[in-house]
XYZ file of C-alpha atoms in Angstrom:
512
model
C 8.878 -36.798 -12.978
C 6.476 -34.230 -14.491
C 3.501 -33.246 -12.444
C 0.214 -34.400 -13.999
C -2.282 -31.797 -15.136
C -4.848 -30.894 -12.464
C -8.243 -32.353 -13.036
C -11.184 -30.175 -13.892
C -12.632 -28.400 -10.891
C -15.996 -29.764 -9.867
C -19.175 -27.675 -10.400
C -19.603 -25.303 -7.493
C -22.371 -25.799 -4.950
C -24.815 -23.007 -4.158
C -22.668 -21.967 -1.242
C -19.624 -21.723 -3.490
C -21.478 -19.622 -6.077
C -22.436 -17.365 -3.220
C -18.767 -17.067 -2.246
C -17.886 -16.303 -5.836
C -20.462 -13.531 -5.925
C -19.166 -12.156 -2.651
C -15.624 -12.307 -4.008
C -16.584 -10.378 -7.056
C -18.374 -7.794 -4.950
C -15.367 -7.527 -2.689
C -13.028 -7.072 -5.627
C -15.326 -4.453 -7.100
C -15.708 -2.358 -3.968
C -12.138 -2.896 -2.947
C -10.946 -1.952 -6.447
C -12.986 1.295 -6.412
C -11.633 2.160 -2.958
C -8.081 1.364 -4.060
C -8.466 3.574 -7.147
C -9.888 6.437 -5.125
C -7.203 6.022 -2.476
C -4.445 5.944 -5.087
C -5.724 9.091 -6.716
C -6.125 10.816 -3.364
C -2.652 9.657 -2.265
C -1.123 10.939 -5.476
C -2.741 14.360 -4.935
C -1.864 14.575 -1.258
C 1.678 13.414 -1.897
C 2.135 16.107 -4.523
C 0.724 18.730 -2.163
C 2.689 17.699 0.888
C 5.922 17.344 -1.077
C 5.636 21.050 -1.949
C 4.790 22.088 1.608
C 7.322 19.947 3.545
C 11.014 19.144 3.198
C 12.449 15.640 2.448
C 13.810 15.546 5.997
C 10.279 15.843 7.427
C 9.233 12.719 5.570
C 12.491 11.013 6.699
C 11.717 11.736 10.362
C 8.180 10.260 10.056
C 9.594 7.229 8.209
C 11.939 6.638 11.202
C 8.994 6.971 13.561
C 6.977 4.489 11.624
C 9.782 1.929 11.745
C 9.812 2.084 15.534
C 6.013 2.068 15.797
C 5.631 -0.897 13.514
C 8.254 -2.743 15.617
C 5.917 -2.593 18.561
C 2.668 -3.020 16.598
C 3.184 -6.736 16.003
C 3.794 -7.374 19.720
C 1.019 -5.077 20.885
C -1.798 -6.465 18.717
C -0.821 -10.212 18.945
C -2.645 -11.007 15.667
C -6.057 -10.499 17.270
C -7.651 -9.284 14.051
C -6.442 -12.224 12.015
C -7.502 -14.679 14.695
C -11.061 -13.225 14.735
C -11.268 -13.515 10.940
C -9.966 -17.067 10.827
C -12.045 -18.428 13.762
C -14.716 -20.890 12.675
C -17.365 -19.533 14.990
C -17.295 -16.067 16.593
C -19.202 -15.284 19.789
C -19.646 -11.893 21.553
C -17.392 -13.308 24.334
C -14.595 -13.722 21.839
C -14.840 -10.084 20.813
C -14.858 -8.933 24.451
C -11.780 -11.106 25.161
C -10.013 -9.681 22.069
C -10.779 -6.136 23.350
C -9.398 -6.950 26.809
C -6.174 -8.394 25.403
C -5.845 -5.386 23.108
C -6.249 -2.899 25.914
C -3.584 -4.589 27.995
C -0.967 -5.306 25.387
C -1.388 -2.172 23.286
C -1.234 0.049 26.330
C 2.033 -1.686 27.342
C 3.293 -1.210 23.854
C 2.496 2.511 23.823
C 4.311 2.924 27.121
C 7.250 1.008 25.784
C 7.480 3.285 22.670
C 7.365 6.389 24.900
C 10.071 5.091 27.252
C 12.423 3.814 24.451
C 12.020 6.819 22.184
C 15.545 8.129 23.104
C 16.991 4.805 22.014
C 15.366 5.258 18.592
C 16.722 8.752 18.437
C 20.225 7.472 19.212
C 19.993 4.716 16.607
C 18.928 7.120 13.852
C 21.187 9.841 15.120
C 18.280 12.190 15.246
C 17.215 13.826 18.573
C 14.262 15.402 16.792
C 12.751 11.927 16.516
C 12.082 11.581 20.275
C 9.160 14.001 20.750
C 7.511 12.868 17.523
C 7.665 9.220 18.540
C 6.220 9.945 21.986
C 3.360 11.875 20.351
C 2.574 8.969 18.069
C 2.902 6.193 20.725
C -0.792 6.215 21.843
C -1.909 5.537 18.300
C -0.901 1.924 18.886
C -3.912 1.549 21.217
C -6.217 3.392 18.870
C -5.160 1.239 15.946
C -5.492 -1.940 18.001
C -9.029 -1.202 19.089
C -10.026 -0.204 15.582
C -8.491 -3.441 14.297
C -10.963 -5.515 16.234
C -13.917 -3.737 14.663
C -12.346 -3.922 11.127
C -11.734 -7.698 11.637
C -15.500 -8.158 12.264
C -16.261 -6.281 9.082
C -13.884 -8.512 7.106
C -15.205 -11.644 8.685
C -18.760 -10.708 7.696
C -17.502 -9.970 4.123
C -18.826 -6.442 4.314
C -16.329 -5.173 1.762
C -18.387 -2.172 0.626
C -18.560 -0.675 4.116
C -14.907 -1.309 4.815
C -13.878 0.239 1.437
C -15.932 3.383 2.016
C -14.720 3.744 5.568
C -11.030 3.422 4.733
C -11.283 5.833 1.815
C -13.187 8.400 3.855
C -10.746 8.202 6.778
C -7.732 8.595 4.543
C -9.284 11.528 2.656
C -10.187 13.390 5.841
C -6.995 12.459 7.731
C -4.572 13.442 4.962
C -6.548 15.721 2.698
C -8.100 17.906 5.411
C -5.992 17.531 8.547
C -2.633 16.904 6.952
C -2.644 19.383 4.078
C -4.257 22.152 6.157
C -1.761 21.636 8.992
C 1.166 21.632 6.532
C -0.094 24.754 4.776
C -0.417 26.559 8.138
C 3.235 25.939 8.887
C 3.071 22.974 11.247
C 5.957 21.238 9.443
C 6.647 17.652 10.369
C 3.908 17.811 13.086
C 1.311 17.891 10.281
C 2.244 14.272 9.478
C 1.774 13.392 13.115
C -1.690 15.020 13.034
C -2.579 12.956 9.948
C -1.715 9.628 11.729
C -3.884 10.524 14.720
C -6.761 11.693 12.569
C -6.837 8.643 10.331
C -6.509 6.175 13.288
C -9.348 7.824 15.197
C -11.669 8.010 12.264
C -11.084 4.358 11.403
C -11.668 3.229 15.049
C -14.900 5.185 15.487
C -16.270 4.474 12.067
C -15.602 0.751 12.230
C -17.320 0.418 15.611
C -20.309 2.427 14.394
C -20.697 -0.109 11.529
C -20.391 -3.244 13.748
C -21.748 -2.136 17.137
C -19.929 -4.945 18.869
C -19.731 -5.203 22.691
C -17.392 -2.557 24.137
C -16.891 -4.019 27.638
C -13.531 -5.803 27.618
C -12.703 -8.875 29.572
C -9.719 -11.222 30.117
C -11.906 -14.225 30.817
C -12.556 -16.819 28.120
C -10.777 -19.097 25.712
C -7.553 -17.170 25.574
C -5.515 -20.111 24.171
C -7.746 -20.277 21.061
C -7.240 -16.607 20.170
C -3.647 -16.363 21.289
C -2.609 -19.664 19.743
C -3.251 -18.561 16.164
C -2.872 -14.900 16.814
C 0.565 -15.090 18.418
C 1.903 -17.268 15.620
C 0.455 -14.899 13.043
C 1.937 -11.909 14.865
C 5.349 -13.551 14.951
C 5.258 -14.138 11.197
C 4.108 -10.549 10.682
C 6.928 -9.281 12.825
C 9.498 -11.140 10.729
C 7.800 -9.670 7.616
C 8.063 -6.254 9.170
C 11.791 -6.707 9.799
C 12.268 -7.638 6.164
C 10.224 -4.769 4.793
C 11.733 -2.181 7.199
C 15.359 -3.287 6.984
C 16.014 -1.140 3.900
C 14.686 1.978 5.534
C 16.629 1.307 8.741
C 19.905 0.820 6.833
C 19.418 3.914 4.630
C 18.439 6.050 7.625
C 21.351 4.835 9.771
C 24.046 4.964 7.129
C 22.941 7.727 4.723
C 20.885 10.132 6.898
C 17.352 11.401 7.100
C 17.423 13.368 3.852
C 18.396 10.310 1.794
C 15.842 8.261 3.670
C 13.185 10.903 2.750
C 14.100 10.449 -0.902
C 14.079 6.672 -0.545
C 10.731 6.717 1.228
C 9.119 8.802 -1.465
C 10.590 6.532 -4.164
C 9.146 3.488 -2.361
C 5.781 5.255 -2.137
C 5.679 6.054 -5.865
C 6.542 2.454 -6.832
C 4.599 0.464 -4.365
C 1.373 2.316 -3.566
C -0.591 1.622 -6.755
C 0.208 -2.117 -6.559
C -0.174 -2.173 -2.718
C -3.801 -1.008 -3.100
C -4.642 -3.660 -5.653
C -2.796 -6.455 -3.752
C -4.407 -5.384 -0.484
C -7.896 -5.652 -2.095
C -7.215 -9.194 -3.354
C -5.650 -10.254 -0.053
C -8.549 -8.893 2.071
C -11.043 -10.755 -0.135
C -9.039 -14.003 -0.297
C -8.310 -14.464 3.383
C -11.851 -14.791 4.714
C -13.074 -16.622 1.618
C -10.276 -19.218 1.561
C -10.699 -19.773 5.326
C -14.203 -21.075 4.550
C -13.117 -23.525 1.864
C -9.706 -24.468 3.231
C -10.415 -28.241 3.111
C -10.805 -28.110 -0.697
C -7.100 -27.907 -1.680
C -7.770 -27.941 -5.478
C -10.032 -24.987 -5.256
C -7.570 -23.142 -2.981
C -4.821 -23.929 -5.501
C -6.847 -22.403 -8.362
C -7.583 -19.354 -6.244
C -3.903 -19.030 -5.336
C -2.718 -18.921 -8.997
C -5.633 -16.698 -9.910
C -4.568 -14.216 -7.197
C -0.956 -14.410 -8.366
C -2.012 -13.780 -11.973
C -4.201 -10.750 -11.013
C -1.672 -9.103 -8.687
C 1.376 -10.021 -10.792
C -0.153 -8.942 -14.073
C -1.443 -5.648 -12.805
C 1.549 -5.031 -10.490
C 4.088 -5.868 -13.177
C 2.467 -3.470 -15.634
C 2.188 -0.603 -13.145
C 5.620 -1.009 -11.496
C 7.643 -1.614 -14.684
C 5.832 1.236 -16.349
C 6.868 3.476 -13.464
C 10.476 2.167 -13.683
C 10.681 3.028 -17.314
C 9.336 6.549 -16.827
C 10.921 7.088 -13.433
C 12.205 10.596 -14.148
C 8.928 11.757 -15.606
C 6.973 10.440 -12.571
C 9.314 12.024 -10.074
C 9.347 15.461 -11.744
C 5.554 15.519 -12.203
C 4.503 14.190 -8.794
C 7.176 15.348 -6.367
C 8.396 18.414 -8.158
C 11.739 20.244 -8.115
C 14.328 19.056 -5.575
C 13.444 15.372 -5.711
C 15.510 14.231 -8.753
C 17.636 12.141 -6.406
C 14.769 9.749 -6.024
C 14.765 8.766 -9.734
C 17.439 6.047 -9.649
C 15.794 4.577 -6.538
C 12.440 4.471 -8.295
C 13.956 2.629 -11.285
C 15.236 -0.196 -9.166
C 12.590 -0.445 -6.407
C 9.837 -0.794 -8.989
C 11.329 -4.145 -10.003
C 10.759 -5.595 -6.496
C 7.141 -4.533 -6.234
C 5.342 -7.232 -8.240
C 7.544 -9.896 -6.674
C 6.727 -8.702 -3.149
C 2.940 -8.576 -3.660
C 2.736 -11.943 -5.396
C 4.507 -13.252 -2.290
C 1.855 -11.494 -0.227
C -0.857 -13.497 -2.013
C 1.018 -16.663 -1.244
C 1.227 -15.575 2.397
C -2.518 -15.042 2.578
C -3.013 -18.669 1.373
C -0.662 -19.846 4.197
C -2.673 -17.827 6.670
C -6.003 -19.333 5.558
C -4.570 -22.874 5.676
C -2.762 -22.215 9.023
C 0.624 -22.985 7.368
C 2.214 -20.432 9.651
C 5.348 -22.473 10.436
C 6.294 -22.692 6.798
C 5.523 -19.061 6.272
C 7.790 -18.093 9.168
C 10.643 -20.075 7.671
C 10.211 -18.417 4.274
C 10.070 -14.909 5.734
C 13.068 -15.633 7.942
C 15.044 -16.875 4.928
C 14.157 -13.735 2.997
C 15.189 -11.559 5.920
C 18.638 -13.165 6.218
C 19.306 -13.031 2.449
C 18.247 -9.357 2.157
C 20.333 -8.392 5.223
C 23.419 -10.134 3.843
C 22.978 -8.504 0.369
C 22.568 -5.068 1.984
C 25.859 -5.523 3.696
C 27.504 -6.321 0.398
C 25.755 -3.657 -1.659
C 25.426 -0.753 0.804
C 28.643 0.934 -0.432
C 26.626 1.690 -3.625
C 24.267 3.800 -1.588
C 20.477 3.666 -1.575
C 20.427 2.177 -5.100
C 22.546 -0.749 -3.856
C 20.131 -1.316 -0.958
C 17.277 -1.301 -3.442
C 18.948 -3.985 -5.544
C 19.332 -6.180 -2.389
C 15.530 -5.882 -1.888
C 14.877 -6.993 -5.502
C 17.088 -10.115 -5.131
C 15.564 -11.035 -1.778
C 11.978 -10.699 -3.027
C 12.762 -12.920 -6.087
C 14.085 -15.634 -3.798
C 11.113 -15.426 -1.460
C 8.572 -15.704 -4.239
C 10.401 -18.687 -5.748
C 10.245 -20.629 -2.456
C 6.530 -19.834 -2.010
C 5.695 -20.975 -5.566
C 7.582 -24.245 -5.319
C 6.088 -25.292 -1.926
C 2.451 -24.105 -2.425
C 2.316 -25.581 -5.919
C 3.133 -29.020 -4.477
C 0.994 -28.554 -1.405
C -2.073 -27.555 -3.395
C -1.585 -29.885 -6.363
C -1.042 -27.111 -8.930
C 0.218 -28.337 -12.339
C 3.590 -27.087 -13.388
C 2.211 -26.066 -16.736
C -0.417 -23.906 -15.003
C 2.230 -22.215 -12.885
C 4.445 -21.606 -15.874
C 1.643 -20.082 -17.974
C 0.586 -17.798 -15.101
C 4.208 -16.519 -14.705
C 4.489 -16.083 -18.455
C 1.333 -13.933 -18.431
C 2.744 -11.812 -15.617
C 6.103 -11.315 -17.456
C 4.358 -10.399 -20.711
C 2.281 -7.738 -19.023
C 5.301 -6.154 -17.261
C 7.585 -6.141 -20.327
C 4.909 -4.615 -22.525
C 4.284 -1.819 -20.064
C 8.071 -1.158 -19.678
C 8.608 -0.931 -23.429
C 5.495 1.268 -23.974
C 6.389 3.744 -21.178
C 10.027 3.907 -22.208
C 9.048 4.703 -25.765
C 6.510 7.331 -24.612
C 9.097 8.955 -22.267
C 11.631 9.198 -25.145
C 8.956 10.669 -27.458
C 7.947 13.241 -24.850
C 11.603 14.309 -24.437
C 12.000 14.715 -28.156
C 8.807 16.818 -28.329
C 9.830 18.977 -25.340
C 6.634 18.342 -23.407
C 6.225 19.559 -19.870
C 6.172 17.273 -16.752
C 2.339 16.845 -16.603
C 1.909 16.317 -20.341
C 4.765 13.828 -20.290
C 3.199 11.915 -17.406
C -0.137 11.864 -19.277
C 1.530 10.471 -22.364
C 3.339 7.809 -20.248
C 0.065 6.891 -18.548
C -1.777 6.525 -21.863
C 0.987 4.266 -23.268
C 0.970 2.222 -20.020
C -2.817 1.847 -20.180
C -2.708 0.561 -23.795
C 0.116 -1.828 -22.905
C -1.918 -3.057 -19.851
C -4.959 -3.737 -22.038
C -2.877 -5.667 -24.561
C -1.127 -7.507 -21.796
C -4.430 -8.493 -20.214
C -5.626 -9.979 -23.497
C -2.356 -11.813 -23.976
C -2.399 -13.039 -20.425
C -5.941 -14.385 -20.724
C -4.956 -16.328 -23.818
C -1.899 -17.738 -22.017
C -3.926 -19.019 -18.975
C -6.824 -20.300 -21.040
C -7.759 -23.749 -19.818
C -5.714 -23.553 -16.588
C -7.103 -24.209 -13.125
C -7.306 -20.484 -12.293
C -9.341 -19.829 -15.484
C -11.727 -22.728 -14.736
C -12.177 -21.474 -11.211
C -13.038 -17.973 -12.370
C -15.477 -19.403 -14.911
C -17.184 -21.457 -12.274
C -17.291 -19.059 -9.346
C -17.453 -15.518 -10.666
C -20.782 -14.506 -12.275
C -20.311 -13.080 -15.784
C -16.563 -13.675 -15.865
C -16.747 -16.273 -18.663
C -18.469 -13.905 -21.071
C -16.188 -11.024 -20.170
C -13.091 -13.153 -20.693
C -14.288 -14.239 -24.083
C -14.877 -10.648 -25.126
C -11.389 -9.594 -23.927
C -9.627 -12.304 -25.887
C -11.766 -11.711 -28.979
C -13.561 -15.070 -28.939
C -17.253 -15.226 -29.848
C -19.368 -16.843 -27.097
């Protein structure tokens, strides 16, 4: 039986208009920060790739797998619980700090003690001292996470964006590049992790000035009830996202993992920034209107359209011009990453559309369902990696693509029913996402072929690819807006975001 079309969304109240304005401000500042971070990361990646060897990046990638394994147990979802809590008192902050001190300290000690096990698993004794040096950053990140959660809860997107950009620029651009240039080798990447974590912690507290005296007294069940479930879901997500790196590192060695890690960075970082911006804005906003399922449904499809449209264009453009991107950004000696970039880019928009769906589940406390979906994705990806691993890192990448496609499909089916989204709206949003990605792929493939025929250098070729991708993205945005015209996401944007209606009409060439 076909699903009836969703009724028109009601006119927003003054509070909703305020939320729309805040959302627009959050997207603006988050977008600027993401753009700056992406540009900085591109420059720092290019610099460090010329100063360090692939094996150095592979060692740090192995360390990060082990650290992230403990992060989800050591932080217990405290940051998410603080954001989602209906009312936040100073006592709640002190309790979150107390729990963070206890659990993160235990996690750091566990990392230090179990570092030889990680070295044995990855067959790399050099991993042990690096992991022990990075272990205390678990506590630093946990304490900083409490302050950042308060910034997010207060919808102070501008301050958060500026702080994260500055800490990254100083941590990687100053500490990391200088240390690598001075010959510190892989230890320069350890220094960047410490510098960025400390800068984030100190800067976030300076902006919030919350109580610093920790306590273990208070309503622990309220914070731990939501936080522990959120942390468990995040841990399963971590297993799914880290499984490919663990398999490549274990079976193919640190050098191949270094190539795989750089390929994953090139394909995912631009989209990760944009998706992270939308997710950070959606979570606190949807938590405030979680009882209005129709409005949440419109916001869900709007987020999928934004992240999928942009992500599909960026990722498929990178896939089409993979060789050009690798040669221009990473330089000589990294050509082995090209086939991995071609495949991994296909999984990126799928993964970050699923992330938006996961944020909706967080805001509505649908954590049990989210856990089932992430568990299903983990099992499917693991099984496919077993089957495809003989094909090397490229086979592992194809397993990731298939698993992400399945995960997104399950999310879309369930949330569309839960939130009352019309099937026609879902179909038109997905069509807009596909059109954007295919246009970018075709444009960048044509530009890459033209550059090869003209004999252009790496940077000129990358510039031509970027110009073609930008034109395709603009055309895809106009086509996408026409496709979603009249859907619930479009009506929600018209009602809640100041100036969006006039901007949309200009983009699609309709006179207001």
